[in-house]
């Protein structure tokens, strides 16, 4: 606001409006540009008001529903309504204090109804409520409230530390759950793989033994047909001796073997042949 001046001419800046009085009484608004006044008739420029948008930062300390003290920083953007500039000039001595008082009143009426989490989630609703209330009140005084922004919500430092600790604990708990689930899946997959490997190993051993049995049977039949007077038992003993010596040869040629003590002699070879033959006969009897 400008001070009264008794001049013949006055220049009003762009985005401003002048208040013209005559004999101490409001007469009209002076628009931007060059304006002429008649001091002899009691006419003069009483003041100049800016119609630009202005910003007012308001800090409010209040308490939430869950008894947490917070500091709310809000930014109020307002401007003078050009057509009602005379109301703004004469009605309010200090519009910033008036706006701040209404913001304090509305915020302290709304925030205690919310918990801290709700306040963070619904801060735009609080700003909307403040805006609606200020528009109704300040509009009567020639002011338009353009925007209200809840810039920041600052809880007490001890509350912030506690919230961070709770958040960290929840994240650690969630990480432990995920880790446990991953380990469980690994164990299940490992068990399934071992079971499948054992099954396939068993199938391989069974096929191997079946192939050995079929080969022995074929050898015995071929030998019996080609060598007259040879019995199946004699052929079986000969094959067993051959297998025995092949086994000893394999043990000797292996680079990773350890010391192995095995009985050796014709009698032991016969015993081994008898044991294998009896095993085959029992297996055949069991399958039939």
PDB file of C-alpha atoms in Angstrom, residues 34-167:
ATOM      1  CA  UNK A  34      -0.874   8.194 -16.243  1.00  0.00           C
ATOM      2  CA  UNK A  35      -3.616   9.625 -14.036  1.00  0.00           C
ATOM      3  CA  UNK A  36      -4.484  13.328 -13.346  1.00  0.00           C
ATOM      4  CA  UNK A  37      -5.739  14.612  -9.994  1.00  0.00           C
ATOM      5  CA  UNK A  38      -7.194  17.936  -8.878  1.00  0.00           C
ATOM      6  CA  UNK A  39      -5.873  18.803  -5.437  1.00  0.00           C
ATOM      7  CA  UNK A  40      -7.810  22.049  -5.467  1.00  0.00           C
ATOM      8  CA  UNK A  41     -11.013  20.024  -5.490  1.00  0.00           C
ATOM      9  CA  UNK A  42      -9.697  17.797  -2.695  1.00  0.00           C
ATOM     10  CA  UNK A  43      -8.777  14.912  -5.010  1.00  0.00           C
ATOM     11  CA  UNK A  44      -5.556  12.976  -4.408  1.00  0.00           C
ATOM     12  CA  UNK A  45      -3.950   9.494  -4.657  1.00  0.00           C
ATOM     13  CA  UNK A  46      -4.376   7.817  -1.265  1.00  0.00           C
ATOM     14  CA  UNK A  47      -2.391   4.674  -2.035  1.00  0.00           C
ATOM     15  CA  UNK A  48      -1.372   2.020  -4.530  1.00  0.00           C
ATOM     16  CA  UNK A  49      -2.062  -1.715  -4.247  1.00  0.00           C
ATOM     17  CA  UNK A  50      -0.322  -4.509  -6.186  1.00  0.00           C
ATOM     18  CA  UNK A  51      -2.594  -7.024  -7.912  1.00  0.00           C
ATOM     19  CA  UNK A  52       0.214  -9.561  -8.369  1.00  0.00           C
ATOM     20  CA  UNK A  53      -0.003 -12.980  -6.729  1.00  0.00           C
ATOM     21  CA  UNK A  54       1.721 -12.916  -3.369  1.00  0.00           C
ATOM     22  CA  UNK A  55       2.944 -15.814  -1.254  1.00  0.00           C
ATOM     23  CA  UNK A  56       2.755 -16.226   2.489  1.00  0.00           C
ATOM     24  CA  UNK A  57       4.466 -19.092   4.333  1.00  0.00           C
ATOM     25  CA  UNK A  58       2.700 -20.235   7.482  1.00  0.00           C
ATOM     26  CA  UNK A  59       4.182 -22.616  10.058  1.00  0.00           C
ATOM     27  CA  UNK A  60       1.669 -24.343  12.313  1.00  0.00           C
ATOM     28  CA  UNK A  61       2.452 -26.628  15.233  1.00  0.00           C
ATOM     29  CA  UNK A  62      -0.359 -28.942  16.230  1.00  0.00           C
ATOM     30  CA  UNK A  63      -1.131 -32.457  17.467  1.00  0.00           C
ATOM     31  CA  UNK A  64      -2.610 -35.427  15.630  1.00  0.00           C
ATOM     32  CA  UNK A  65      -5.262 -37.855  16.853  1.00  0.00           C
ATOM     33  CA  UNK A  66      -2.582 -40.344  17.987  1.00  0.00           C
ATOM     34  CA  UNK A  67      -0.893 -37.619  20.103  1.00  0.00           C
ATOM     35  CA  UNK A  68       2.008 -36.879  17.768  1.00  0.00           C
ATOM     36  CA  UNK A  69       3.167 -33.264  17.655  1.00  0.00           C
ATOM     37  CA  UNK A  70       3.855 -32.094  14.113  1.00  0.00           C
ATOM     38  CA  UNK A  71       4.878 -28.899  12.417  1.00  0.00           C
ATOM     39  CA  UNK A  72       3.023 -28.149   9.207  1.00  0.00           C
ATOM     40  CA  UNK A  73       4.507 -25.717   6.723  1.00  0.00           C
ATOM     41  CA  UNK A  74       2.002 -24.322   4.240  1.00  0.00           C
ATOM     42  CA  UNK A  75       2.303 -21.818   1.420  1.00  0.00           C
ATOM     43  CA  UNK A  76      -0.664 -19.469   0.818  1.00  0.00           C
ATOM     44  CA  UNK A  77      -0.826 -17.793  -2.589  1.00  0.00           C
ATOM     45  CA  UNK A  78      -3.248 -14.888  -2.739  1.00  0.00           C
ATOM     46  CA  UNK A  79      -3.914 -11.689  -4.640  1.00  0.00           C
ATOM     47  CA  UNK A  80      -6.073  -8.592  -4.448  1.00  0.00           C
ATOM     48  CA  UNK A  81      -9.274  -8.659  -6.510  1.00  0.00           C
ATOM     49  CA  UNK A  82      -8.897  -5.664  -8.802  1.00  0.00           C
ATOM     50  CA  UNK A  83     -12.563  -4.707  -8.719  1.00  0.00           C
ATOM     51  CA  UNK A  84     -12.602  -4.875  -4.921  1.00  0.00           C
ATOM     52  CA  UNK A  85      -9.303  -3.138  -4.285  1.00  0.00           C
ATOM     53  CA  UNK A  86     -11.032  -0.476  -2.183  1.00  0.00           C
ATOM     54  CA  UNK A  87     -12.264  -3.166   0.246  1.00  0.00           C
ATOM     55  CA  UNK A  88      -8.724  -4.562   0.501  1.00  0.00           C
ATOM     56  CA  UNK A  89      -7.361  -1.069   1.141  1.00  0.00           C
ATOM     57  CA  UNK A  90      -9.819   0.017   3.798  1.00  0.00           C
ATOM     58  CA  UNK A  91     -11.019  -3.179   5.485  1.00  0.00           C
ATOM     59  CA  UNK A  92      -7.777  -4.867   6.538  1.00  0.00           C
ATOM     60  CA  UNK A  93      -4.805  -3.227   8.199  1.00  0.00           C
ATOM     61  CA  UNK A  94      -2.621  -6.360   8.000  1.00  0.00           C
ATOM     62  CA  UNK A  95      -3.963  -9.018   5.602  1.00  0.00           C
ATOM     63  CA  UNK A  96      -1.037 -11.406   6.215  1.00  0.00           C
ATOM     64  CA  UNK A  97      -1.855 -11.684   9.908  1.00  0.00           C
ATOM     65  CA  UNK A  98      -5.528 -12.204   9.110  1.00  0.00           C
ATOM     66  CA  UNK A  99      -4.766 -15.007   6.629  1.00  0.00           C
ATOM     67  CA  UNK A 100      -2.364 -16.641   9.052  1.00  0.00           C
ATOM     68  CA  UNK A 101      -4.915 -16.549  11.872  1.00  0.00           C
ATOM     69  CA  UNK A 102      -7.553 -18.319   9.743  1.00  0.00           C
ATOM     70  CA  UNK A 103      -5.044 -20.919   8.560  1.00  0.00           C
ATOM     71  CA  UNK A 104      -4.101 -21.649  12.176  1.00  0.00           C
ATOM     72  CA  UNK A 105      -7.745 -21.980  13.140  1.00  0.00           C
ATOM     73  CA  UNK A 106      -8.732 -24.365  10.324  1.00  0.00           C
ATOM     74  CA  UNK A 107      -5.633 -26.569  10.489  1.00  0.00           C
ATOM     75  CA  UNK A 108      -5.827 -26.966  14.265  1.00  0.00           C
ATOM     76  CA  UNK A 109      -9.472 -27.936  13.895  1.00  0.00           C
ATOM     77  CA  UNK A 110      -8.817 -30.562  11.193  1.00  0.00           C
ATOM     78  CA  UNK A 111      -5.494 -32.208  12.078  1.00  0.00           C
ATOM     79  CA  UNK A 112      -6.476 -33.454  15.581  1.00  0.00           C
ATOM     80  CA  UNK A 113      -9.147 -35.589  13.875  1.00  0.00           C
ATOM     81  CA  UNK A 114      -6.484 -37.540  11.931  1.00  0.00           C
ATOM     82  CA  UNK A 115      -3.708 -39.923  12.833  1.00  0.00           C
ATOM     83  CA  UNK A 116      -0.194 -39.167  11.616  1.00  0.00           C
ATOM     84  CA  UNK A 117      -0.498 -41.647   8.737  1.00  0.00           C
ATOM     85  CA  UNK A 118      -3.860 -40.192   7.720  1.00  0.00           C
ATOM     86  CA  UNK A 119      -2.396 -36.687   7.794  1.00  0.00           C
ATOM     87  CA  UNK A 120       0.336 -37.663   5.330  1.00  0.00           C
ATOM     88  CA  UNK A 121      -2.199 -39.425   3.111  1.00  0.00           C
ATOM     89  CA  UNK A 122      -4.865 -36.676   3.244  1.00  0.00           C
ATOM     90  CA  UNK A 123      -2.794 -33.501   3.370  1.00  0.00           C
ATOM     91  CA  UNK A 124      -4.428 -32.364   0.118  1.00  0.00           C
ATOM     92  CA  UNK A 125      -7.834 -32.657   1.808  1.00  0.00           C
ATOM     93  CA  UNK A 126      -6.605 -30.422   4.652  1.00  0.00           C
ATOM     94  CA  UNK A 127      -5.337 -27.883   2.111  1.00  0.00           C
ATOM     95  CA  UNK A 128      -8.698 -27.982   0.312  1.00  0.00           C
ATOM     96  CA  UNK A 129     -10.570 -27.331   3.567  1.00  0.00           C
ATOM     97  CA  UNK A 130      -8.317 -24.370   4.406  1.00  0.00           C
ATOM     98  CA  UNK A 131      -8.763 -22.992   0.880  1.00  0.00           C
ATOM     99  CA  UNK A 132     -12.554 -23.157   1.061  1.00  0.00           C
ATOM    100  CA  UNK A 133     -12.631 -21.423   4.451  1.00  0.00           C
ATOM    101  CA  UNK A 134     -10.219 -18.675   3.427  1.00  0.00           C
ATOM    102  CA  UNK A 135     -12.046 -18.017   0.161  1.00  0.00           C
ATOM    103  CA  UNK A 136     -15.284 -17.362   2.053  1.00  0.00           C
ATOM    104  CA  UNK A 137     -13.682 -15.045   4.605  1.00  0.00           C
ATOM    105  CA  UNK A 138     -11.041 -13.203   2.605  1.00  0.00           C
ATOM    106  CA  UNK A 139     -13.336 -12.717  -0.401  1.00  0.00           C
ATOM    107  CA  UNK A 140     -15.356 -10.255   1.692  1.00  0.00           C
ATOM    108  CA  UNK A 141     -12.208  -8.168   2.153  1.00  0.00           C
ATOM    109  CA  UNK A 142     -11.264  -8.044  -1.525  1.00  0.00           C
ATOM    110  CA  UNK A 143      -8.727 -10.885  -1.516  1.00  0.00           C
ATOM    111  CA  UNK A 144      -8.703 -14.002  -3.677  1.00  0.00           C
ATOM    112  CA  UNK A 145      -6.965 -17.143  -2.394  1.00  0.00           C
ATOM    113  CA  UNK A 146      -5.353 -18.762  -5.446  1.00  0.00           C
ATOM    114  CA  UNK A 147      -3.621 -21.843  -4.022  1.00  0.00           C
ATOM    115  CA  UNK A 148      -2.760 -23.455  -0.717  1.00  0.00           C
ATOM    116  CA  UNK A 149       0.085 -25.949  -0.638  1.00  0.00           C
ATOM    117  CA  UNK A 150       0.998 -28.152   2.300  1.00  0.00           C
ATOM    118  CA  UNK A 151       4.725 -27.918   1.698  1.00  0.00           C
ATOM    119  CA  UNK A 152       5.939 -30.154   4.498  1.00  0.00           C
ATOM    120  CA  UNK A 153       4.785 -32.149   7.509  1.00  0.00           C
ATOM    121  CA  UNK A 154       7.520 -32.495  10.120  1.00  0.00           C
ATOM    122  CA  UNK A 155       6.865 -34.831  13.078  1.00  0.00           C
ATOM    123  CA  UNK A 156       8.822 -34.596  16.296  1.00  0.00           C
ATOM    124  CA  UNK A 157      12.402 -35.964  15.836  1.00  0.00           C
ATOM    125  CA  UNK A 158      11.818 -38.821  18.291  1.00  0.00           C
ATOM    126  CA  UNK A 159       8.704 -39.849  16.365  1.00  0.00           C
ATOM    127  CA  UNK A 160      10.619 -39.802  13.088  1.00  0.00           C
ATOM    128  CA  UNK A 161      13.320 -42.042  14.549  1.00  0.00           C
ATOM    129  CA  UNK A 162      10.687 -44.457  15.846  1.00  0.00           C
ATOM    130  CA  UNK A 163       8.926 -44.521  12.457  1.00  0.00           C
ATOM    131  CA  UNK A 164      12.216 -45.242  10.680  1.00  0.00           C
ATOM    132  CA  UNK A 165      12.978 -48.069  13.122  1.00  0.00           C
ATOM    133  CA  UNK A 166       9.514 -49.585  12.614  1.00  0.00           C
ATOM    134  CA  UNK A 167       9.887 -49.348   8.852  1.00  0.00           C
TER     135      UNK A 167
END
